[in-house]
CSV table of C-alpha atoms and ligand atoms in Angstrom, one decimal:
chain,number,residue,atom,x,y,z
A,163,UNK,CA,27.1,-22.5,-15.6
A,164,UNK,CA,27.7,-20.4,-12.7
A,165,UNK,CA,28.3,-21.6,-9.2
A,166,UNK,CA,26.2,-20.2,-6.7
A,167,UNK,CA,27.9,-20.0,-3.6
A,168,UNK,CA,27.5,-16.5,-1.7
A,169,UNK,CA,30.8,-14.6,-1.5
A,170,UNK,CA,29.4,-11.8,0.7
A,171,UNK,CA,31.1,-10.7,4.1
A,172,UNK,CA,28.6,-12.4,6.7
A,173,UNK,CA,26.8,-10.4,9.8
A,174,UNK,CA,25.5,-13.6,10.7
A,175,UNK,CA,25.5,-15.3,14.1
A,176,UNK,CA,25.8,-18.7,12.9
A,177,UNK,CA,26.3,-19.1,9.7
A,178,UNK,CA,29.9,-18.6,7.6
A,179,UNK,CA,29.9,-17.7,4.2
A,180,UNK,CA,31.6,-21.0,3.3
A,181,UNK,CA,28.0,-22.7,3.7
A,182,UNK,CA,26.4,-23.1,0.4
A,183,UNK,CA,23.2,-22.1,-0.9
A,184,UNK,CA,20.6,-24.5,1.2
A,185,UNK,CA,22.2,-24.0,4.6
A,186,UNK,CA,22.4,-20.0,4.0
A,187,UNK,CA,18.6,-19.9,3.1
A,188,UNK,CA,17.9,-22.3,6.5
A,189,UNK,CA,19.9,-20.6,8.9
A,190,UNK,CA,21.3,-17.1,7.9
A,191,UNK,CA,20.4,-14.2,10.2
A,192,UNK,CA,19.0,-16.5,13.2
A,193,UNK,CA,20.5,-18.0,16.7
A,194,UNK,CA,18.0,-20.3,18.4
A,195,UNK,CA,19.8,-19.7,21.5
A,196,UNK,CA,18.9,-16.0,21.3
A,197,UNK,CA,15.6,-17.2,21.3
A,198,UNK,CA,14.7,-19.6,24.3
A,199,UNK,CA,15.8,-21.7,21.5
A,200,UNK,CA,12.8,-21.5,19.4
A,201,UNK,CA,13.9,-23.8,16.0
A,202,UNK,CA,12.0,-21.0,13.8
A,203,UNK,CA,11.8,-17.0,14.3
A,204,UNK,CA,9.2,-15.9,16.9
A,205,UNK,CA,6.5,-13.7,15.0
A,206,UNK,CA,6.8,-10.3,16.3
A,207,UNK,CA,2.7,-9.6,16.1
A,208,UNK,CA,3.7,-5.9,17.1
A,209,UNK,CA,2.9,-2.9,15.1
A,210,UNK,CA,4.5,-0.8,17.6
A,211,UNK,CA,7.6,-0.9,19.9
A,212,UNK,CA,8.0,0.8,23.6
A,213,UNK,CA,10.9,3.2,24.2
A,214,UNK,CA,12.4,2.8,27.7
A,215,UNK,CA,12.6,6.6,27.9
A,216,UNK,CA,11.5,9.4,26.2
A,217,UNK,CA,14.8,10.5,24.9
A,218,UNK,CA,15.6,6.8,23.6
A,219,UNK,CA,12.5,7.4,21.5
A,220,UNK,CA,13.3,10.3,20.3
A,221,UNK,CA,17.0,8.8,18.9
A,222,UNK,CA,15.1,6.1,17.2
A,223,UNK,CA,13.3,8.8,15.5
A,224,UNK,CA,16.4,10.9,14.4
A,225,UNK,CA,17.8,7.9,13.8
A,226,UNK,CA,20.7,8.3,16.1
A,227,UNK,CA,20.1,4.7,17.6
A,228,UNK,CA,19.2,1.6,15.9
A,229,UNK,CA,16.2,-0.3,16.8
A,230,UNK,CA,12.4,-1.1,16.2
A,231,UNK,CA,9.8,1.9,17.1
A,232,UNK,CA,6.8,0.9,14.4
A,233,UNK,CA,6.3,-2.1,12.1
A,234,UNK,CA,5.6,-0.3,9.2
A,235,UNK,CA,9.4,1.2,9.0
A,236,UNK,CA,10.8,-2.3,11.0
A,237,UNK,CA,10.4,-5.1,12.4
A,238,UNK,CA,12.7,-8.1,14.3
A,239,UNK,CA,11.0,-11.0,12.4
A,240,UNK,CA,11.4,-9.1,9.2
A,241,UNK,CA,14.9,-8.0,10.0
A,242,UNK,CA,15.7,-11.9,9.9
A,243,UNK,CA,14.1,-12.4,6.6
A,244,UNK,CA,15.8,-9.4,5.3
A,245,UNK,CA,19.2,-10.5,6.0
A,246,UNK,CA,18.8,-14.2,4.9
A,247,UNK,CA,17.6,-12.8,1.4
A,248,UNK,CA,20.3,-10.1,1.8
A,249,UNK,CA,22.9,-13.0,2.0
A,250,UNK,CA,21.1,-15.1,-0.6
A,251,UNK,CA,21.2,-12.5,-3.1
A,252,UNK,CA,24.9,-11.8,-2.3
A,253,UNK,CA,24.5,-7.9,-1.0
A,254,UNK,CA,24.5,-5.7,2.3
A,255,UNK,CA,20.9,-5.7,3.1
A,256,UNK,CA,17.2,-6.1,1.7
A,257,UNK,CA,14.2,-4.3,2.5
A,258,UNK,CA,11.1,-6.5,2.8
A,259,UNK,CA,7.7,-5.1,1.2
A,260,UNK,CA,3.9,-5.9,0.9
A,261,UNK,CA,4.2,-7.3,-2.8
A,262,UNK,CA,6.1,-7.2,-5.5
A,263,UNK,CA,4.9,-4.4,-6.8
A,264,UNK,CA,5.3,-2.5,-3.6
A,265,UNK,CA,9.0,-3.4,-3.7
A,266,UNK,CA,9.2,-1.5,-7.1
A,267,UNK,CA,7.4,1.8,-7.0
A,268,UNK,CA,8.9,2.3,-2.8
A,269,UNK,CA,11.9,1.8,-5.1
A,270,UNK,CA,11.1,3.8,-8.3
A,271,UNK,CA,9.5,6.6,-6.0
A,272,UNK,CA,12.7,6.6,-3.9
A,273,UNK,CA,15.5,7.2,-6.8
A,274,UNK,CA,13.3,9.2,-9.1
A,275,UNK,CA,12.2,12.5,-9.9
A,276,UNK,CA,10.4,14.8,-12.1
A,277,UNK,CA,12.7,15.5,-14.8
A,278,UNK,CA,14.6,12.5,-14.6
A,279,UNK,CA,14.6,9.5,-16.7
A,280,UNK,CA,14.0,5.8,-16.4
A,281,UNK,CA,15.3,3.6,-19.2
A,282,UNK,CA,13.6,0.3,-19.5
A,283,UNK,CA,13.8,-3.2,-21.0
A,284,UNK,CA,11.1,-3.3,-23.3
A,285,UNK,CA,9.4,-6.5,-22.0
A,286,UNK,CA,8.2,-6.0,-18.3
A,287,UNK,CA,5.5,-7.7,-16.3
A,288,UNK,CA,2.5,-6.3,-17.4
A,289,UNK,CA,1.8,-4.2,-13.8
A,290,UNK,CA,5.1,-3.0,-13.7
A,291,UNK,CA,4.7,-1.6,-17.1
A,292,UNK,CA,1.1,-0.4,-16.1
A,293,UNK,CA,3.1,1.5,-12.9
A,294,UNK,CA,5.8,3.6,-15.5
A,295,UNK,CA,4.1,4.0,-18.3
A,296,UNK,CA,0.7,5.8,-16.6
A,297,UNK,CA,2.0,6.3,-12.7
A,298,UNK,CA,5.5,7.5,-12.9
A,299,UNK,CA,5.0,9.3,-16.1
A,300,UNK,CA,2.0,11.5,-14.8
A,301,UNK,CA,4.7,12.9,-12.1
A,302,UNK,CA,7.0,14.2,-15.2
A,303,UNK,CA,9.9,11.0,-15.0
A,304,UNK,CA,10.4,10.4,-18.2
A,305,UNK,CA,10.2,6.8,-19.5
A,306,UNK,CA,12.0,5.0,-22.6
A,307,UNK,CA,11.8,1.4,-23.3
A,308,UNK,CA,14.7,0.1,-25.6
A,309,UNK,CA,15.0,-3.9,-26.4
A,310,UNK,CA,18.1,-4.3,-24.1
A,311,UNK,CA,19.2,-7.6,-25.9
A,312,UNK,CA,20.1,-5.5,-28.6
A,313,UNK,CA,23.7,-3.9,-27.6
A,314,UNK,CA,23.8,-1.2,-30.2
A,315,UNK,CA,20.2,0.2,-29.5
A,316,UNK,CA,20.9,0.0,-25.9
A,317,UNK,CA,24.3,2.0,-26.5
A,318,UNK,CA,22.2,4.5,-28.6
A,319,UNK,CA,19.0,4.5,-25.9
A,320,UNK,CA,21.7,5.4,-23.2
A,321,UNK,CA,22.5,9.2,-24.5
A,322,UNK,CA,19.1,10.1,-23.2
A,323,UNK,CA,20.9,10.2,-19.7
A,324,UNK,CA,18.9,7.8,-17.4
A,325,UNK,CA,19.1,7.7,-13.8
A,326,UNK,CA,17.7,4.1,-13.7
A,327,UNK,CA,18.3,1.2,-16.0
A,328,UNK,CA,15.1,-1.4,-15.3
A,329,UNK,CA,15.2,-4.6,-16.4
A,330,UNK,CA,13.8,-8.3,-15.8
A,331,UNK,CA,15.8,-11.5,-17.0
A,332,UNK,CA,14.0,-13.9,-18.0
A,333,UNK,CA,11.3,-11.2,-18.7
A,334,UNK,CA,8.0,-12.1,-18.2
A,335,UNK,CA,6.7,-12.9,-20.3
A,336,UNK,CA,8.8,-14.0,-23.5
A,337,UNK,CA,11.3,-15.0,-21.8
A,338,UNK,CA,13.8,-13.0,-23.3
A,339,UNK,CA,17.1,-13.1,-21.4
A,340,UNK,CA,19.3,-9.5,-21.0
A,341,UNK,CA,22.8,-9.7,-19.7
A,342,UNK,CA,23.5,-8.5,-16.9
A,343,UNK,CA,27.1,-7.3,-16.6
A,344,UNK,CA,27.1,-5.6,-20.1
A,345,UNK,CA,24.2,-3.6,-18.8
A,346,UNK,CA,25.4,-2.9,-15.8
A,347,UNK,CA,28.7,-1.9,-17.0
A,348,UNK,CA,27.3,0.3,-19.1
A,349,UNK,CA,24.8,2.4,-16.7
A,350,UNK,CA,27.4,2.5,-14.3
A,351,UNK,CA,29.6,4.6,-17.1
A,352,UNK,CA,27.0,6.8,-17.4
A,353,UNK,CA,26.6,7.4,-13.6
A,354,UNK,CA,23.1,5.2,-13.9
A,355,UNK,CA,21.6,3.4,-11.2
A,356,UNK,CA,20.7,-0.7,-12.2
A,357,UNK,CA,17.5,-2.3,-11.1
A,358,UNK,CA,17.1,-6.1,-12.0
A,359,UNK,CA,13.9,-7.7,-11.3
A,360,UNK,CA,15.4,-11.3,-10.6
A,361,UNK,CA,11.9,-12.9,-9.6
A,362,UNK,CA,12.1,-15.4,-12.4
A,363,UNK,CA,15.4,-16.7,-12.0
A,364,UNK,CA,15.8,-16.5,-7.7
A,365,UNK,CA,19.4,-15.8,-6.0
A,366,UNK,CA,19.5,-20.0,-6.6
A,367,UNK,CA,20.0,-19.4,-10.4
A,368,UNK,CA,21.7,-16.0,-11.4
A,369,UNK,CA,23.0,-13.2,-8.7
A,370,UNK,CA,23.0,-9.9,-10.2
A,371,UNK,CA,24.4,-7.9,-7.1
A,372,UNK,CA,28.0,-10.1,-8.0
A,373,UNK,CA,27.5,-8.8,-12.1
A,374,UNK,CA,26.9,-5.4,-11.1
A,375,UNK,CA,23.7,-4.2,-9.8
A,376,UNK,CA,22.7,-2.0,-7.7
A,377,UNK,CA,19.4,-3.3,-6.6
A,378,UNK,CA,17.7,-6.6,-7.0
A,379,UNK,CA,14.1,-6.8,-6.8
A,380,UNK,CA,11.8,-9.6,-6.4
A,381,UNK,CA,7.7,-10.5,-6.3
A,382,UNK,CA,8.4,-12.8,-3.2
A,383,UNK,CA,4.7,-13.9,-4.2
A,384,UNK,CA,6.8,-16.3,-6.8
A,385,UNK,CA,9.3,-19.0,-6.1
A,386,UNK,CA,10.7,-17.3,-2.5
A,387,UNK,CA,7.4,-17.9,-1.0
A,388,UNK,CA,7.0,-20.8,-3.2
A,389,UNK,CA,3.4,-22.4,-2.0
A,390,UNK,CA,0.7,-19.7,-3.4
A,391,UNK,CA,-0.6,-19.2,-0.2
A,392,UNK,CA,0.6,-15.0,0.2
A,393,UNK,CA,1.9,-11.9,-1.5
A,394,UNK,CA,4.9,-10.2,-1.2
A,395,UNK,CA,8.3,-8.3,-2.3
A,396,UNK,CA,11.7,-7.7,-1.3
A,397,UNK,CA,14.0,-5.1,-2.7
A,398,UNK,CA,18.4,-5.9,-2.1
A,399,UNK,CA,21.1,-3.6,-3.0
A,400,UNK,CA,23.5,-1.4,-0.5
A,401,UNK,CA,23.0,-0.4,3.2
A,402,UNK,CA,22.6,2.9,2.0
A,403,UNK,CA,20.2,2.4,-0.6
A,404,UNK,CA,18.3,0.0,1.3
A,405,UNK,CA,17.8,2.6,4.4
A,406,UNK,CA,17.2,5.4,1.4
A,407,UNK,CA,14.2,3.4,0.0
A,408,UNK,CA,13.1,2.3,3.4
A,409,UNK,CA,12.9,5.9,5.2
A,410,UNK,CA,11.6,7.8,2.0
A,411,UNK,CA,9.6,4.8,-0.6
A,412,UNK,CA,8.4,2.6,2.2
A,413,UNK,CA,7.5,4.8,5.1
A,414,UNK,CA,6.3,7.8,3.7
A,415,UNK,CA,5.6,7.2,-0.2
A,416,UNK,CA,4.0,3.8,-0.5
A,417,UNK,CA,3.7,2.4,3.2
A,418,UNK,CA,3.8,-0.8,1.6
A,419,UNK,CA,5.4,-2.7,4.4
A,420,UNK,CA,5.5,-6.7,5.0
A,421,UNK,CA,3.7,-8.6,7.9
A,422,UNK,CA,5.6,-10.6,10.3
A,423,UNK,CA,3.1,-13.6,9.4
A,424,UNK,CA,4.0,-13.4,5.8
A,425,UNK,CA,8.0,-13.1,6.6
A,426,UNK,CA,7.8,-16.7,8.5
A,427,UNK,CA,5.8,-17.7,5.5
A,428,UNK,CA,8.4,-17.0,3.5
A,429,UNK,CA,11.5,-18.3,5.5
A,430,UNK,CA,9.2,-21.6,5.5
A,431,UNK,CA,9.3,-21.4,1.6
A,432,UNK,CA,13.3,-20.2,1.5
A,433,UNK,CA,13.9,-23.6,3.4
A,434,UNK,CA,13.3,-25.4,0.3
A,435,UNK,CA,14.0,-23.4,-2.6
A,436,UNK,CA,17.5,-25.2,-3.5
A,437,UNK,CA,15.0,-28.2,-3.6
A,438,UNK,CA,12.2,-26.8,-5.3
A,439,UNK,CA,14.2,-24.7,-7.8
A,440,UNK,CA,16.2,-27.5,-8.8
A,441,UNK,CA,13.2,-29.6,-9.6
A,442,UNK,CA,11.5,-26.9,-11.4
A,443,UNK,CA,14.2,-26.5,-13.4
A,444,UNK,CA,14.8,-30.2,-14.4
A,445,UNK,CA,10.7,-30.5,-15.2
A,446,UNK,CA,10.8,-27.3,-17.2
A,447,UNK,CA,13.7,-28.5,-19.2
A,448,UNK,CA,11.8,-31.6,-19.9
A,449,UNK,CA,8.2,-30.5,-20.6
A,450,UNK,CA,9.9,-27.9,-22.8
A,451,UNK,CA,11.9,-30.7,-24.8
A,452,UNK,CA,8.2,-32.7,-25.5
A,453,UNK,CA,6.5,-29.4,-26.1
A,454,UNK,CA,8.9,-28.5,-29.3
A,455,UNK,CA,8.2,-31.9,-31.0
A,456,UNK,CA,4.5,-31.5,-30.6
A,457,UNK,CA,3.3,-31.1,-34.3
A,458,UNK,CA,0.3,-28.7,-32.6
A,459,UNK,CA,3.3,-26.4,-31.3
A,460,UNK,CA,4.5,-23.6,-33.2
A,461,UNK,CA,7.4,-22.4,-30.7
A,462,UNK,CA,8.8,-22.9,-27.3
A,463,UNK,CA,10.4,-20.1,-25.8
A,464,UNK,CA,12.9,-21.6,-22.9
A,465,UNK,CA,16.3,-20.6,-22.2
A,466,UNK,CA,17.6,-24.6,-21.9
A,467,UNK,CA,16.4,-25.2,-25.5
A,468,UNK,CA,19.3,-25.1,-27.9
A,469,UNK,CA,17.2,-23.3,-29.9
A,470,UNK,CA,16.7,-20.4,-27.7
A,471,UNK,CA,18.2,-17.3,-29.2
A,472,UNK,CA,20.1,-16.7,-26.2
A,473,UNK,CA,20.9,-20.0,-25.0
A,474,UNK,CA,24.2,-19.5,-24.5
A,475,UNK,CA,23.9,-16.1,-22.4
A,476,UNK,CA,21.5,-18.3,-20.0
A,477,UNK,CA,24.3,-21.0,-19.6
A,478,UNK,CA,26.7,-18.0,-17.8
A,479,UNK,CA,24.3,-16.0,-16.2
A,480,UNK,CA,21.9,-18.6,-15.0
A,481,UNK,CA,23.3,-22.1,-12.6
A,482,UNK,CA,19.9,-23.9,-14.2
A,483,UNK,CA,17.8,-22.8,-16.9
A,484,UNK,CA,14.3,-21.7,-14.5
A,485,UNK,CA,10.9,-23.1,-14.3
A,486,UNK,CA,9.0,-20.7,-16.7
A,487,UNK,CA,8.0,-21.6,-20.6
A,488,UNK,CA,5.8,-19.7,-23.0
A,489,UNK,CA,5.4,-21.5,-26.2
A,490,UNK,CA,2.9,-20.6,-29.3
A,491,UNK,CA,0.3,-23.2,-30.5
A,492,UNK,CA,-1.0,-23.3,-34.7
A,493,UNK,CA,-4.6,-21.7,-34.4
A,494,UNK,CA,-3.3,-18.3,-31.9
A,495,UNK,CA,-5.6,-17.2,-29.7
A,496,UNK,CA,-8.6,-19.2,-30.5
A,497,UNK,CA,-6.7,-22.9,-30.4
A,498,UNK,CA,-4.8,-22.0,-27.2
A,499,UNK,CA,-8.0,-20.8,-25.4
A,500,UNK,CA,-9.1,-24.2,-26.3
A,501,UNK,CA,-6.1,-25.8,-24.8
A,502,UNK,CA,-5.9,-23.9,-21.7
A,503,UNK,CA,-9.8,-24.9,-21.2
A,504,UNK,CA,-9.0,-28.8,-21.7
A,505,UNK,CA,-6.2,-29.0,-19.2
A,506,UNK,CA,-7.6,-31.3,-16.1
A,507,UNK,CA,-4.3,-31.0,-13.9
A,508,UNK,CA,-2.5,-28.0,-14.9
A,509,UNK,CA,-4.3,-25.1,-13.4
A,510,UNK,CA,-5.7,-22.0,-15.6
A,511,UNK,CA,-4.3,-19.4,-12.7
A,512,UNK,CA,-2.2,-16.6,-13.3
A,513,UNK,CA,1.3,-15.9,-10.8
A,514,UNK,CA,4.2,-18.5,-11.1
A,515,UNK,CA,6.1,-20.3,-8.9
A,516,UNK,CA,4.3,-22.8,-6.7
A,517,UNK,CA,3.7,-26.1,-6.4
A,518,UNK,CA,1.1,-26.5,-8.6
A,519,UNK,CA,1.6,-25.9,-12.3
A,520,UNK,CA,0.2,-22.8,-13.6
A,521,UNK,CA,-0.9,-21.8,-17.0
A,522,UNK,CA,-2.2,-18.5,-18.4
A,523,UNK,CA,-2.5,-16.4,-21.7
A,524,UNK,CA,-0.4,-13.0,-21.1
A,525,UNK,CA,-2.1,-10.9,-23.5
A,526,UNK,CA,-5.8,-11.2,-22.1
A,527,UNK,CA,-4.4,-11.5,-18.1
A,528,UNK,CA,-0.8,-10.4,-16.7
A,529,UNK,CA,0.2,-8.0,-20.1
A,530,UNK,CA,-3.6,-6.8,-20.8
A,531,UNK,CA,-2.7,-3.3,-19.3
A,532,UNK,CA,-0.6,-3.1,-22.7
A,533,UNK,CA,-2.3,-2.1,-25.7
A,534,UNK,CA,-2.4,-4.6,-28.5
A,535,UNK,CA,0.2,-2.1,-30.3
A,536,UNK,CA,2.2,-1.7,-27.5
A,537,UNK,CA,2.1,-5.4,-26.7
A,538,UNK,CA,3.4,-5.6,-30.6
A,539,UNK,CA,6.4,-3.1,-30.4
A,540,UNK,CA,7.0,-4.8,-26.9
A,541,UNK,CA,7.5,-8.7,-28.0
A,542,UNK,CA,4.7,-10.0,-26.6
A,543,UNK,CA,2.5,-11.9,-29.0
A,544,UNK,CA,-1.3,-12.3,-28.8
A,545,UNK,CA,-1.0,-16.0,-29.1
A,546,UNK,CA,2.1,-16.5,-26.6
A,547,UNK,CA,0.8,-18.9,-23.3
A,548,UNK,CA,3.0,-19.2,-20.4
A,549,UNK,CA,3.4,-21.9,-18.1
A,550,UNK,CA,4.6,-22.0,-14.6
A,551,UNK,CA,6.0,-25.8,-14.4
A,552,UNK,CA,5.1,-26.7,-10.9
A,553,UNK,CA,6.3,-30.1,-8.5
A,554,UNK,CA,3.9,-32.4,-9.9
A,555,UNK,CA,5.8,-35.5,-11.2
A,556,UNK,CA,6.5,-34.1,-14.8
A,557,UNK,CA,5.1,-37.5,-16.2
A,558,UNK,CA,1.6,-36.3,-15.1
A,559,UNK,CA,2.6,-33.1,-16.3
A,560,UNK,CA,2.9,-33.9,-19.6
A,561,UNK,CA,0.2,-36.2,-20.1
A,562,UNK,CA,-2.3,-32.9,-18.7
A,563,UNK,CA,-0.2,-30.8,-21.5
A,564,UNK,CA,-0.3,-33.3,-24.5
A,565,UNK,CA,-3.4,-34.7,-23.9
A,566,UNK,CA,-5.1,-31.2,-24.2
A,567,UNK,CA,-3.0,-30.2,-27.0
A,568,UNK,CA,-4.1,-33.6,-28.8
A,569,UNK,CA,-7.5,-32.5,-28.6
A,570,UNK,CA,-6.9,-28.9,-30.0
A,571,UNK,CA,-5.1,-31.0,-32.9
A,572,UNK,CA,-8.5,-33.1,-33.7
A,573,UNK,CA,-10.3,-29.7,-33.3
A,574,UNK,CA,-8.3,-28.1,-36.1
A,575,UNK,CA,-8.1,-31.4,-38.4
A,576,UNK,CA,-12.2,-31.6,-38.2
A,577,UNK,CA,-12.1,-27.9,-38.3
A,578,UNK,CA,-10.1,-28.2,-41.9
A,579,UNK,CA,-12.1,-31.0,-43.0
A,580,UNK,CA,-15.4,-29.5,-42.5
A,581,UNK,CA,-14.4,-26.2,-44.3
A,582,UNK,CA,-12.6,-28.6,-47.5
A,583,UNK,CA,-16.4,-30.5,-47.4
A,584,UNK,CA,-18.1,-27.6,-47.8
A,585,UNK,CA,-15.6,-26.5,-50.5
A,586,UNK,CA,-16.3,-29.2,-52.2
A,587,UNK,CA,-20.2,-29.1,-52.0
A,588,UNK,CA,-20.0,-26.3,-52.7
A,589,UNK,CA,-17.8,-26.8,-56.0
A,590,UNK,CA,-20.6,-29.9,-56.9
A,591,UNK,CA,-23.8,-27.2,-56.6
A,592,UNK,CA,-22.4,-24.9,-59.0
B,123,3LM,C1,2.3,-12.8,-13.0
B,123,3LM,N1,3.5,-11.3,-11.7
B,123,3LM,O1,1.4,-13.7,-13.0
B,123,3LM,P1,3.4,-8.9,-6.9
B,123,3LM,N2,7.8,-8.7,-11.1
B,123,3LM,C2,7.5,-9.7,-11.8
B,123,3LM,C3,6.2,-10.4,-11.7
B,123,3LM,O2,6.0,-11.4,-12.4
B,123,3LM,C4,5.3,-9.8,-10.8
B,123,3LM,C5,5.6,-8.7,-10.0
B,123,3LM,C6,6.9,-8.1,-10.2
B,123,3LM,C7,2.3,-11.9,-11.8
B,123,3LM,C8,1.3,-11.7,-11.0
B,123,3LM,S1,-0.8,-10.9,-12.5
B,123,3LM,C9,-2.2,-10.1,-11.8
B,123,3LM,C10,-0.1,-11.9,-11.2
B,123,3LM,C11,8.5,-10.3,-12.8
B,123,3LM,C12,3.9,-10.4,-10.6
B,123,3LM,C13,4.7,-8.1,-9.0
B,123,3LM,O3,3.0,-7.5,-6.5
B,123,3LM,O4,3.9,-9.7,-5.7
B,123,3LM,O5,2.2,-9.6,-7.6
B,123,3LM,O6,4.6,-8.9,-7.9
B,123,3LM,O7,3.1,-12.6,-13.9
């Protein structure tokens, strides 16, 4: 697996880029001492910023000096965040947004045009699907989803010229893994611009700015944040793309800018995402070992499992194997309502990433805004339920999980012998 020490040049004031992973995501970006020695970042509550002259203003404007003038381009407690993630994720700079899904279209509205063409992975979170398929498309980008697992399809989807390759890895939801420096290799030989959503998998487990992408995009609501408790996106790459999407996508096109209250949110949750991530991973790997030898479960869908299809992909790309699972139950839709609705600790909730373990059914919540025959062509099946394995102890965990499944088993077993009684009665009346 790969290590995960950053390797970027560091703008820092106190932290070298020999400190691994935990002390970058404590420290990076911040000097008590420039602060009255305030442990945490001040919150800058400030949506605008005085100009000690009118001319000074006016550079800030044309952009001739650097500095804050309005929180909705800027802001000091943001610029922190911005360049701990920047460091986390291994690139120049980040650009901190409202959501997740105002990091992708300030970034999709930024790099496209009409006429242009976005190439997709086929499996994408269900909004971000919803945002290209009805938004971007009704401004004449063209959009073209191709199964990006599969090398020769991807080879073949590339000759409609794209000038962005979009993908997630582990997609939400099926968990389908793409690599990232074949595809990266290959849109940069046709000139193509590579956006990874890497929300599942955090800068902890797999950095795709180090195998060859432009921009990194996450749904801070998830793991960064960590505790539930707000909403938010960041978008990494290049200063030049970063200040590209952050004077066109952000200020002008979506105005989807972060508050300073969510940013120390966040750098609270960054704090312990070594920690967290590494027990979401371990829990995952075991609920996801007990969950394929459960006779009521048809398939687990984990990259740690042997079995997964690209198991071994996940072991180079990814330093631990995630905290996401979707698995399939006998009975589909029907059995895993039943499931869902007999869980007592595991909460029915969609999002991902907090403490608490989360469990939902994509087709009827996060992937409804696909049709059932998109949802088909797109891998994601009706009766496919995804679970966010949170920091409970994993003992408790698992008694929730196969205690509910149990039931759904003695469901189906009266179910069948109800329907062979009647079979049967009905045999001894004729
Ligand atoms: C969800 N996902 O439950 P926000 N990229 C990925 C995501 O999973 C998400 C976003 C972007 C879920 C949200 S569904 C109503 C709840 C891979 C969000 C968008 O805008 O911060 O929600 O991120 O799968």
């Amino acid at each position: 697996m790969s290590s995960n020490r950053s390797k970027v040049a560091s703008n820092s004031t106190n932290a070298p880029t020999s400190y691994g992973f935990a002390t970058q995501a404590i420290h990076f970006g911040y000097n008590a001492q420039d602060e009255n020695g305030a442990l945490n970042p001040p919150l800058h509550l400030s949506s605008t910023f005085t100009f000690d002259s009118a001319e000074s203003g006016a550079e800030l404007f044309s952009g001739d000096k650097a500095g804050h003038f309005y929180s909705r381009i800027s802001n000091p407690t943001l610029e922190i965040l911005e360049k701990r993630i920047a460091q986390l994720e291994g690139a120049q700079a980040a650009l901190a947004t409202a959501s997740g899904m105002g990091a992708i279209t300030s970034t999709l509205w930024t790099l496209l045009k009409a006429g242009d063409t976005l190439l997709a992975d086929k499996t994408l979170y269900g909004c971000t699907y919803a945002f290209m398929q009805h938004g971007l498309s009704k401004f004449g980008v063209k959009i073209k989803y191709v199964d990006m697992s599969d090398k020769s399809a991807l080879e073949q989807a590339m000759q409609c010229r794209p000038s962005v390759v979009y993908f997630e890895t582990p997609a939400n939801p099926n968990m389908r893994l793409v690599d990232i420096k074949a595809v990266c290799k290959l849109a940069k030989a046709h000139q193509a611009i590579t956006v990874v959503d890497n929300t599942y998998a955090t800068p902890y487990l797999t950095q795709p700015i180090a195998l060859g992408a432009d921009i990194v995009i996450h749904s801070a609501t998830k793991y960064l944040g960590g505790h539930g408790d707000l909403i938010a996106g960041i978008v990494v790459g290049s200063n030049n793309l970063m200040q590209q999407i952050r004077m066109e996508g952000l200020k002008d096109m979506t105005g989807a800018s972060m508050s300073a209250f969510t940013a120390m949110l966040i750098m609270r949750g960054l704090k312990t995402l070594e920690l967290r991530m590494d027990r979401h991973c371990q829990s995952a790997q075991i609920i996801a070992q007990h969950l394929q030898e459960h006779p009521q479960v048809v398939d687990v869908y984990y990259p740690g499992l042997p079995r997964h299809a690209q198991h071994a992909l996940a072991a180079k790309q990814m330093k631990h194997f995630g905290g996401m699972i979707a698995f399939e139950i006998h009975g589909g839709v029907e059995a895993g309502k039943q499931m869902m609705d007999a869980l007592n600790l595991v909460q029915r909730a969609v999002s991902l990433g907090d403490a608490e373990s989360l469990i939902q059914h994509p087709a009827s919540m996060t992937h409804s805004a696909y049709t059932p025959e998109e949802r088909v062509s797109h891998g994601i099946s009706d009766g496919l339920i995804r679970l966010s394995v949170g920091l409970e102890n994993v003992e408790d965990i698992w008694s929730d999980l196969s205690q509910a499944l149990d039931f759904v088993s003695r469901l189906n077993a009266k179910a069948r012998a109800n329907k062979a009684n009647s079979a049967t009665n009905r045999k001894q009346v004729a």
